[in-house]
PDB file of C-alpha atoms in Angstrom:
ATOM      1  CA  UNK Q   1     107.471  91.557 102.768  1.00  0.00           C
ATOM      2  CA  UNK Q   2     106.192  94.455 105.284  1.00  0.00           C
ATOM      3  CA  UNK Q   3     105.850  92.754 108.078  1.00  0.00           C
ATOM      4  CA  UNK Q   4     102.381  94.539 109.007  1.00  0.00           C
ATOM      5  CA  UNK Q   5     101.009  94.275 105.345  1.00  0.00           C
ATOM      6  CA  UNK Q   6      99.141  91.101 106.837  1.00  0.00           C
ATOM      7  CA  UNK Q   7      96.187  92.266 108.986  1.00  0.00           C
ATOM      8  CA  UNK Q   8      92.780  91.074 108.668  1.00  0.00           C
ATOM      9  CA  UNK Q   9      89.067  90.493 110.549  1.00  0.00           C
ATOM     10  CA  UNK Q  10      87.204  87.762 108.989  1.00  0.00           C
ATOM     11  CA  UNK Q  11      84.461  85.851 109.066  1.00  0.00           C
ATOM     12  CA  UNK Q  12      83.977  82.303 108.614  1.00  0.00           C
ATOM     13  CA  UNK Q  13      84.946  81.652 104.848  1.00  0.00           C
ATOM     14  CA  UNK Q  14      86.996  79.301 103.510  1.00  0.00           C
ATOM     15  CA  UNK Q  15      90.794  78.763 104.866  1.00  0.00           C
ATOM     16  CA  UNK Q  16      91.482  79.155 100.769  1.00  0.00           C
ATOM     17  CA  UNK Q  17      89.971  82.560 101.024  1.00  0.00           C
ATOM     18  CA  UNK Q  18      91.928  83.770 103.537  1.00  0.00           C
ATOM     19  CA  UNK Q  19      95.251  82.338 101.623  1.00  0.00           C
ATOM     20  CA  UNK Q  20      94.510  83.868  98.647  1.00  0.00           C
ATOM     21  CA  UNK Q  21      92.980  87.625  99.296  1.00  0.00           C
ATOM     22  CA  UNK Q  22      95.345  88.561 102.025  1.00  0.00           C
ATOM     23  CA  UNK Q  23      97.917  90.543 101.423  1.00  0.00           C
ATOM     24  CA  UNK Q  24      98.066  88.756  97.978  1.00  0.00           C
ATOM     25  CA  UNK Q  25      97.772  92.234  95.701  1.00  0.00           C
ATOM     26  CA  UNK Q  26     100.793  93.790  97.646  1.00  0.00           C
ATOM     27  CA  UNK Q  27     103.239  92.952  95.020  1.00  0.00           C
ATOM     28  CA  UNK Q  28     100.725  94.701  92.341  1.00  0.00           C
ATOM     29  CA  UNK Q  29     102.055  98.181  91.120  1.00  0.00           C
ATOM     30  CA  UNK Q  30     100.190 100.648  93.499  1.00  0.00           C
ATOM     31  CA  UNK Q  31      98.514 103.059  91.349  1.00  0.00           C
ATOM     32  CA  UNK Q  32      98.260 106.909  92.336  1.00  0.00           C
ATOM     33  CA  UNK Q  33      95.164 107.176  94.616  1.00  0.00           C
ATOM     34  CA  UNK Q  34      93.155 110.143  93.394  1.00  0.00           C
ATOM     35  CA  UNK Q  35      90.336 107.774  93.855  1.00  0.00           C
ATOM     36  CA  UNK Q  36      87.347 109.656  94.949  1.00  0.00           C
ATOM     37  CA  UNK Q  37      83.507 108.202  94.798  1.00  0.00           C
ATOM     38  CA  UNK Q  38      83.450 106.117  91.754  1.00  0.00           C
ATOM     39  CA  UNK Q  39      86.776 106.398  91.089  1.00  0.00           C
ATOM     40  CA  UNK Q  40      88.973 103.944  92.175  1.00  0.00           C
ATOM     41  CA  UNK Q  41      92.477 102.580  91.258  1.00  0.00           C
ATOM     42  CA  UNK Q  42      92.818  99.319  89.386  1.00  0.00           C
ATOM     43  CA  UNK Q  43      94.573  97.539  92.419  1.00  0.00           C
ATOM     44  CA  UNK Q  44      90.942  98.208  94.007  1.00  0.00           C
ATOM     45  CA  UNK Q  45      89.315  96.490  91.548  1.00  0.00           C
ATOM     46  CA  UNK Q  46      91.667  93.359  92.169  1.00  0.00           C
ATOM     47  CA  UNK Q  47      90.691  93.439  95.786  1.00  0.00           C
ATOM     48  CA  UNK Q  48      86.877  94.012  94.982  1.00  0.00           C
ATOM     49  CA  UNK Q  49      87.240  90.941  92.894  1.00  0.00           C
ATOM     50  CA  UNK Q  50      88.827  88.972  95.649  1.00  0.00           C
ATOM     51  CA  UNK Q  51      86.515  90.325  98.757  1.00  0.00           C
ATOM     52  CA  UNK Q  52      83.171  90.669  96.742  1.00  0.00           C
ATOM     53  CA  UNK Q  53      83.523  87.322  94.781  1.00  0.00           C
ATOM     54  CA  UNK Q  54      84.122  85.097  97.495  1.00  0.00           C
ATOM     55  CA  UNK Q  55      82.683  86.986 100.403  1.00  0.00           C
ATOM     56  CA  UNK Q  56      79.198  84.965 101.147  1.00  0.00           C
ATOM     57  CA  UNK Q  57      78.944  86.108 104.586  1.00  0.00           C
ATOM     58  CA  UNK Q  58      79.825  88.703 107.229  1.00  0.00           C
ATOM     59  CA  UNK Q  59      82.021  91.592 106.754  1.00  0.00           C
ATOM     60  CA  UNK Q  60      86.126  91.445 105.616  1.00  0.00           C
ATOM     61  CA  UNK Q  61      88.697  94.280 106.097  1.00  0.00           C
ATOM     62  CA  UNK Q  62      92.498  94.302 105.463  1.00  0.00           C
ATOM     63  CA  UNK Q  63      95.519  96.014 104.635  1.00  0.00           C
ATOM     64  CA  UNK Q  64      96.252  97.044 101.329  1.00  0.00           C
ATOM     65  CA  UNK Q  65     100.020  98.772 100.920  1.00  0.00           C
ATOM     66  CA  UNK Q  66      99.226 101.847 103.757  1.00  0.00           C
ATOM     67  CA  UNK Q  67      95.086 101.467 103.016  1.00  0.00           C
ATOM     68  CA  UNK Q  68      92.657  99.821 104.337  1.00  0.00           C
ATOM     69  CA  UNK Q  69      90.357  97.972 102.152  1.00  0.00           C
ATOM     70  CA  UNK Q  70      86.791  96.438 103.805  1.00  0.00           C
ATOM     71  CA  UNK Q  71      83.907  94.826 102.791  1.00  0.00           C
ATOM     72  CA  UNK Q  72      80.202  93.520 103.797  1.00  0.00           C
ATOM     73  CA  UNK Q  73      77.145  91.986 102.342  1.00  0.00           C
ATOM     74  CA  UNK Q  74      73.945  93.530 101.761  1.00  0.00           C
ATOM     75  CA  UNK Q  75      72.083  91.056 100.251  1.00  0.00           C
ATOM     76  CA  UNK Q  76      72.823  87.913  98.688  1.00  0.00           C
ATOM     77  CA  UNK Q  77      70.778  85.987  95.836  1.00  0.00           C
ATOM     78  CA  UNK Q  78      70.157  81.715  96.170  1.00  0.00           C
ATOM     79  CA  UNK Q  79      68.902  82.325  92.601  1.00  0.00           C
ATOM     80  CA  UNK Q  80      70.270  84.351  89.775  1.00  0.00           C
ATOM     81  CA  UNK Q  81      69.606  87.849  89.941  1.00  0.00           C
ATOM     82  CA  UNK Q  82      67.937  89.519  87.129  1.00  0.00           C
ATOM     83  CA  UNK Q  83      68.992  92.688  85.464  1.00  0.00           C
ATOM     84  CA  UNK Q  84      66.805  95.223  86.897  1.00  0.00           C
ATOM     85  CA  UNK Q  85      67.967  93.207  90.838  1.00  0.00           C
ATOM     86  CA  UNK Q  86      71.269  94.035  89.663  1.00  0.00           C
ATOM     87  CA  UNK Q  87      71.377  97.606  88.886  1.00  0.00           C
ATOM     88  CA  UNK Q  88      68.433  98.553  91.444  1.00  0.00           C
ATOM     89  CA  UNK Q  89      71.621  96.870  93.911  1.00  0.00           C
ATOM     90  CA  UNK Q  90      74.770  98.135  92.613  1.00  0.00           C
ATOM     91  CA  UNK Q  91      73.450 100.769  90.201  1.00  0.00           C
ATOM     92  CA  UNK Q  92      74.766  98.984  86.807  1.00  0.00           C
ATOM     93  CA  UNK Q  93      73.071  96.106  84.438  1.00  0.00           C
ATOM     94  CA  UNK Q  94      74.518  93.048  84.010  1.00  0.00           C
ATOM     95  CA  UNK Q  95      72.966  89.767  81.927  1.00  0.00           C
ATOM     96  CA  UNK Q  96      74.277  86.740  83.886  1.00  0.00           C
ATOM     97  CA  UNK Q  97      74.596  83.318  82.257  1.00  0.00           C
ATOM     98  CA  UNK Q  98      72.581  80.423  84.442  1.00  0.00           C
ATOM     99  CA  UNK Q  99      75.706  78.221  83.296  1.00  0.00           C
ATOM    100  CA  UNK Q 100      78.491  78.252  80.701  1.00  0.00           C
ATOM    101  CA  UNK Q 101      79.041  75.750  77.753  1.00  0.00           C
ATOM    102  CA  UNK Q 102      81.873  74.447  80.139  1.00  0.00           C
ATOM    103  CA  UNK Q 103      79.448  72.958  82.900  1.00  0.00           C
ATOM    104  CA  UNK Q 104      80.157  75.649  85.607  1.00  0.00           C
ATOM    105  CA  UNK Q 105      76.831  76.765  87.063  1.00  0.00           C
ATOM    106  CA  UNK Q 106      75.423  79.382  89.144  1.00  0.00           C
ATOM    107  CA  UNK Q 107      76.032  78.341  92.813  1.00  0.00           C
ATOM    108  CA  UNK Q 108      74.895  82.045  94.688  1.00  0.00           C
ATOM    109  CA  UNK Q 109      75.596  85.452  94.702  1.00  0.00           C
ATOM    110  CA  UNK Q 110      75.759  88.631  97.045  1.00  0.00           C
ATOM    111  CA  UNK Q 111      76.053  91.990  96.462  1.00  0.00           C
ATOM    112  CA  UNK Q 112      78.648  93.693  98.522  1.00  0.00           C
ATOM    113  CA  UNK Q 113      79.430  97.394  99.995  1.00  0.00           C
ATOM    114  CA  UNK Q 114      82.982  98.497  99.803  1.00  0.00           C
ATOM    115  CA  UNK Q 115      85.238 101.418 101.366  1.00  0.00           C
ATOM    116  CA  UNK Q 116      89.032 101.901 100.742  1.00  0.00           C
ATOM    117  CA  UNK Q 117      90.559 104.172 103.841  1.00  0.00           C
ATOM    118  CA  UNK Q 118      94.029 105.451 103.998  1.00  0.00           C
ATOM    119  CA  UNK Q 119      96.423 105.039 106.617  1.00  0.00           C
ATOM    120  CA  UNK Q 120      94.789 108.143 108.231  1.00  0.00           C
ATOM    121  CA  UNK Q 121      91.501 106.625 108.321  1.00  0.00           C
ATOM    122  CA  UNK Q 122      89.674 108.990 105.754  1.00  0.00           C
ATOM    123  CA  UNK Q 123      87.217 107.163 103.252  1.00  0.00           C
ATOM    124  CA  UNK Q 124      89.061 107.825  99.985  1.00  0.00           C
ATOM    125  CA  UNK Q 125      86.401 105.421  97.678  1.00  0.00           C
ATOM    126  CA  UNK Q 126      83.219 103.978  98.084  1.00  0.00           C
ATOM    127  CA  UNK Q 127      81.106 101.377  95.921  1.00  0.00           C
ATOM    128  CA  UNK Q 128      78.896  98.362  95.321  1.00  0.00           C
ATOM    129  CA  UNK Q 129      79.626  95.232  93.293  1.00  0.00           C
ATOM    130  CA  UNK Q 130      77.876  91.841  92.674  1.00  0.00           C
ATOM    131  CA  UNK Q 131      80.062  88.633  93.715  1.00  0.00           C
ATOM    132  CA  UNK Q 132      78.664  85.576  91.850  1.00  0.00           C
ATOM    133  CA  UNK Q 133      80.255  81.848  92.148  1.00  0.00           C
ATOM    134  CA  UNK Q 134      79.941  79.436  89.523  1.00  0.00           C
ATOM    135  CA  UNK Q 135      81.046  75.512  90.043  1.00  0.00           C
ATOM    136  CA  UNK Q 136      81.692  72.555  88.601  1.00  0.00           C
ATOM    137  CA  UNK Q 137      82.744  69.686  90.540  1.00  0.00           C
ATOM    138  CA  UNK Q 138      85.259  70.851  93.013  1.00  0.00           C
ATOM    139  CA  UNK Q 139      86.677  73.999  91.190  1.00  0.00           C
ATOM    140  CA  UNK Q 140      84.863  77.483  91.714  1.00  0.00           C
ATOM    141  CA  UNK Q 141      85.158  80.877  89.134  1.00  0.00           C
ATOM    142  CA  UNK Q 142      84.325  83.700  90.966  1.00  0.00           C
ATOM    143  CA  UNK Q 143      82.963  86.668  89.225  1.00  0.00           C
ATOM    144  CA  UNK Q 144      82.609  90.396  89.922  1.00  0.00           C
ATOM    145  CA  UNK Q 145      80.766  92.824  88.504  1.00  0.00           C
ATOM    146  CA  UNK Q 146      80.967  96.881  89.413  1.00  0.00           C
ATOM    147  CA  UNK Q 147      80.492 100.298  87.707  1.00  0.00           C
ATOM    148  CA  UNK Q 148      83.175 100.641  85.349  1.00  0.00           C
ATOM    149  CA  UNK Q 149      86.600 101.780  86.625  1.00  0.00           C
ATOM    150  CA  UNK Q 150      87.693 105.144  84.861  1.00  0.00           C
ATOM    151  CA  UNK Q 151      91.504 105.170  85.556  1.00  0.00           C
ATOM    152  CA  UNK Q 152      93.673 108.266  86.037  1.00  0.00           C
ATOM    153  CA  UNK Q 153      97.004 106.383  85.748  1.00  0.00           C
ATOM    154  CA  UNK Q 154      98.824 103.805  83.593  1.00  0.00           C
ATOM    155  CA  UNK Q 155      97.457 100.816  83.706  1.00  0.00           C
ATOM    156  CA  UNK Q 156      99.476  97.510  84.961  1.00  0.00           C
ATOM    157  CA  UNK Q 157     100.368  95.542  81.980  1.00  0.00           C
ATOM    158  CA  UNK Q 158      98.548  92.306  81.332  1.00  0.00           C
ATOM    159  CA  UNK Q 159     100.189  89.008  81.433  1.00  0.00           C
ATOM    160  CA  UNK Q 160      97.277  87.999  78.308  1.00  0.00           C
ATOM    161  CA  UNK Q 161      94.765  90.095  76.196  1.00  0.00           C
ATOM    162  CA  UNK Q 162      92.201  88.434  73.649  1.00  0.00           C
ATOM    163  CA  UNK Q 163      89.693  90.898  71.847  1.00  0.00           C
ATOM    164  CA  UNK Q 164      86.096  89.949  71.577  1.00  0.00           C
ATOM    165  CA  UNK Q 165      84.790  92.444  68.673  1.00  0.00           C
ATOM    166  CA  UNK Q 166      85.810  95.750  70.508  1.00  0.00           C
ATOM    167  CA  UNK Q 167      85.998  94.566  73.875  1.00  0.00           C
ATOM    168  CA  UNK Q 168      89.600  93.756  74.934  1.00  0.00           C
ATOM    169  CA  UNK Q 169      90.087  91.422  77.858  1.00  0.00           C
ATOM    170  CA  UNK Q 170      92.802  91.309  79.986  1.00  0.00           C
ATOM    171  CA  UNK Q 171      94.471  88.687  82.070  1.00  0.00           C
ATOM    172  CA  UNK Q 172      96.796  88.597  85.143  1.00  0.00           C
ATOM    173  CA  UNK Q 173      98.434  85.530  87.221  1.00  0.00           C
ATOM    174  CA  UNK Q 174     100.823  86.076  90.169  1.00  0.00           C
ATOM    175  CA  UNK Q 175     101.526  82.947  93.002  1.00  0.00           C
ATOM    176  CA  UNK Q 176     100.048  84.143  96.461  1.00  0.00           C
ATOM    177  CA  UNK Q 177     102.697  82.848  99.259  1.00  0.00           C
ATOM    178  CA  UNK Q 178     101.961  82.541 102.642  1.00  0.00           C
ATOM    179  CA  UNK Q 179     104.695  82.547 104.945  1.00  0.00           C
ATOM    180  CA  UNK Q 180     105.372  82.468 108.771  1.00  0.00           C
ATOM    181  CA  UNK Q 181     105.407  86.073 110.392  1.00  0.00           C
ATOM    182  CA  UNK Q 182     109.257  85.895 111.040  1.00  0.00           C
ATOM    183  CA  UNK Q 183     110.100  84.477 107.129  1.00  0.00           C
ATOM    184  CA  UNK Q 184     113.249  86.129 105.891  1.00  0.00           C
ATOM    185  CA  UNK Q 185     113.095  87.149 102.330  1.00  0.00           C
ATOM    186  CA  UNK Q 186     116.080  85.846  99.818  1.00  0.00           C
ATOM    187  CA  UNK Q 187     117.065  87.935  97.266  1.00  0.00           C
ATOM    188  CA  UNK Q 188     115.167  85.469  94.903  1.00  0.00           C
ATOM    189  CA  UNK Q 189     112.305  85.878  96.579  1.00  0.00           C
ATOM    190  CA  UNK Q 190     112.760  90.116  96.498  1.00  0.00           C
ATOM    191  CA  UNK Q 191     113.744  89.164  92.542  1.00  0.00           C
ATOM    192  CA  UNK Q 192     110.532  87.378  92.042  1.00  0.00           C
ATOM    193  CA  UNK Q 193     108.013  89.632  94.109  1.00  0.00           C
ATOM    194  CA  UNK Q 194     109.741  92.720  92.235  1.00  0.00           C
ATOM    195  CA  UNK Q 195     109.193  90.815  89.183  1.00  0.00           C
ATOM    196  CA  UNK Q 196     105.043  90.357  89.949  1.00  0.00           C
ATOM    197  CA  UNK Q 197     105.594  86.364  89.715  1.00  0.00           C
ATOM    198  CA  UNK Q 198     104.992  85.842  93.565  1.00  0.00           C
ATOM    199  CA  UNK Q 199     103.309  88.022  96.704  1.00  0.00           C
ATOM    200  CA  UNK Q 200     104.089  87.163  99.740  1.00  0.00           C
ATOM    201  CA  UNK Q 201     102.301  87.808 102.717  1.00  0.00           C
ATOM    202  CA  UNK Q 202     101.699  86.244 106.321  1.00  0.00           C
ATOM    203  CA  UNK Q 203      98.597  85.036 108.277  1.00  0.00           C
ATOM    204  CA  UNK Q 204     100.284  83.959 111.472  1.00  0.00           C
ATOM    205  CA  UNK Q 205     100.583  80.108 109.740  1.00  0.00           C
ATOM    206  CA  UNK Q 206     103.693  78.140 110.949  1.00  0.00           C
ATOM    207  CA  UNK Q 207     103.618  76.684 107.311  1.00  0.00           C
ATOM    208  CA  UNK Q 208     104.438  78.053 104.192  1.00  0.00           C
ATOM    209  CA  UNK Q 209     101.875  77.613 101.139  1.00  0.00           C
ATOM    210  CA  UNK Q 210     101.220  78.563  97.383  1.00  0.00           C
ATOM    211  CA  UNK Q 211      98.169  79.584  95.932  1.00  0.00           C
ATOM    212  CA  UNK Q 212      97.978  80.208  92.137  1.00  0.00           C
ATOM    213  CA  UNK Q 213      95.897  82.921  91.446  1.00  0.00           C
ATOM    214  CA  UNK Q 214      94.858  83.923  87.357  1.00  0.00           C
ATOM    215  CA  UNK Q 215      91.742  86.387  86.366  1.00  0.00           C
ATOM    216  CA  UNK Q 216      90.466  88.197  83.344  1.00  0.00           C
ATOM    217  CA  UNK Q 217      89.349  91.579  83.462  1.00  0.00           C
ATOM    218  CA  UNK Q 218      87.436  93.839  80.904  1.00  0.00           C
ATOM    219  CA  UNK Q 219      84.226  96.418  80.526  1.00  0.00           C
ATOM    220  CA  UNK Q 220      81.312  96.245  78.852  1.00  0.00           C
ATOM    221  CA  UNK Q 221      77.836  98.922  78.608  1.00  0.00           C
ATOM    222  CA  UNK Q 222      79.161 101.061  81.758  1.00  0.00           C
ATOM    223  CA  UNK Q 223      80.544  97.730  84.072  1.00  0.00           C
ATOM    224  CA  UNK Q 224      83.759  96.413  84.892  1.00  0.00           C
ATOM    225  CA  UNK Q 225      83.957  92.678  85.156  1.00  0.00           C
ATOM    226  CA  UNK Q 226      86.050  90.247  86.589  1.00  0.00           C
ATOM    227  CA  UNK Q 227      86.549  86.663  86.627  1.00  0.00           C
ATOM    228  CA  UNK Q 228      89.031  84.836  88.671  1.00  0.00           C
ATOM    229  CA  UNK Q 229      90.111  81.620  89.766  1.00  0.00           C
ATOM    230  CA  UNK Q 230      93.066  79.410  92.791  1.00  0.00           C
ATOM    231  CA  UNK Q 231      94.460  76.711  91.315  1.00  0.00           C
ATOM    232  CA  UNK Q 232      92.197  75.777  88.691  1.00  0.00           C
ATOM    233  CA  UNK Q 233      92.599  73.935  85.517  1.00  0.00           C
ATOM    234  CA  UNK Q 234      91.215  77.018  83.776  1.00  0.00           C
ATOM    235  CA  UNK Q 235      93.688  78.202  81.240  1.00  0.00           C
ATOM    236  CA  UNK Q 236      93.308  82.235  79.994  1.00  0.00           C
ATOM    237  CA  UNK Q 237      91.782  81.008  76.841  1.00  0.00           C
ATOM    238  CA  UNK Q 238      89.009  78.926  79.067  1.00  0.00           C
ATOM    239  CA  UNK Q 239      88.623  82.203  80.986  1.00  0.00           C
ATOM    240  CA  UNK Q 240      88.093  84.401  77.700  1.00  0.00           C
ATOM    241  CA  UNK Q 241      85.886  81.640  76.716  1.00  0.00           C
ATOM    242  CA  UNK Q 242      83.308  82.103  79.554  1.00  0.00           C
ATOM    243  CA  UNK Q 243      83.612  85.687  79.260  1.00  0.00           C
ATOM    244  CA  UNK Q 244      82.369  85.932  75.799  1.00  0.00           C
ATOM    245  CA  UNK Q 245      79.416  84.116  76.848  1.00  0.00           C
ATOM    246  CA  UNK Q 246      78.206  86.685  79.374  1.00  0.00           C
ATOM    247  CA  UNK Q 247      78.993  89.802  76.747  1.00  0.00           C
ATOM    248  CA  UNK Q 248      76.629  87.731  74.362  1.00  0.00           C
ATOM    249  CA  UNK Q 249      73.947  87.690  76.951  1.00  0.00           C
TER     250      UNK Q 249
END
């Protein structure tokens, strides 16, 4: 674990928020950044997912491997936003269930402008997304929705893939670990972060916590999507599930 890979400005969002986004994509494969525009690597989707979805107020920026990754509303919707709201907002349209068959339902959603900056400061990517939460009881699904990601590299491999007629979805899950700022690695620890099963990172906590993080990914009609969930009951399949809902919108 760097020991600056931790650095953040945030607003006031859930402590589970702040467990899970930061730092937590560290361990993820960085992709080559020839990101320009709409271009964008597909560890900068993962963090759009993370800022954009759960981001209801104020503005978020933090360190991504030597970038900087930031984020801040524009506008956010109490109801559900039609179509023509979404792509007049984020320039792509997207049919959004009211609910799914599994009782979550729409609880709010904001659109969101991002900018990835390298360690020089220079914007290398800039975009809009739509961040939507849907609930059920206490558990939350948090989904994102951009302009489809065209990547230029090899793609990290997926830890699940279903196929919904010729849409394939794709699944990740890594354990987000927050640690104190002076935590000394074992080599299990640099065996399991190498591995993609944990990413560790630090928020200046005394205490040391896991966060279970899974999400589906896939495209559909010029948008990429993403669902994701920390430490839900969801399973991959429940995920999937949901997912073919929205495509049959």
């Amino acid at each position: 674990m760097q020991n600056n890979s931790f650095k953040a400005a945030f607003p006031a969002v859930p402590q589970g928020f702040h467990k899970s986004v930061c730092g937590a994509l560290d361990n993820l494969q960085e992709k080559e950044e020839k990101a320009m525009n709409k271009k964008v690597t597909f560890k900068r989707v993962l963090v759009a997912v993370a800022i954009a979805a759960v981001l209801s107020t104020g503005a978020f920026a933090a360190v991504v491997g030597s970038s900087w990754t930031s984020a801040h509303n524009v506008k956010g919707f109490d109801t559900l936003p039609t179509p023509q709201q979404i792509e007049k907002e984020i320039g792509v349209s997207a049919h959004l269930p009211q609910s799914f068959s599994n009782g979550y339902a729409y609880a709010g959603s904001t659109t969101n402008a991002h900018e990835v900056r390298d360690a020089d400061g220079n914007k290398t990517a800039s975009y809009m997304s739509l961040g939507a939460q849907y609930k059920s009881g206490a558990d939350t699904v948090f989904l994102d929705v951009m302009e489809e990601i065209h990547e230029e590299s090899e793609s990290l491999q997926p830890q699940y893939t279903a196929n919904a007629g010729d849409i394939k979805i794709e699944g990740y899950e890594y354990i987000n670990r927050i640690v104190p700022p002076d935590y000394e690695m074992t080599e299990q620890d640099k065996a399991d972060e190498a591995a993609g099963k944990i990413s560790f990172a630090s928020n200046g906590s005394t205490q040391t916590s896991d966060t279970q993080i899974r999400f589906i990914t896939w495209q559909q009609n010029g948008a990429t999507y993403s669902m994701l969930t920390m430490d839900s009951p969801l399973t991959y399949d429940d995920l999937a599930g949901m997912a073919k809902e929205i495509m049959e919108q």
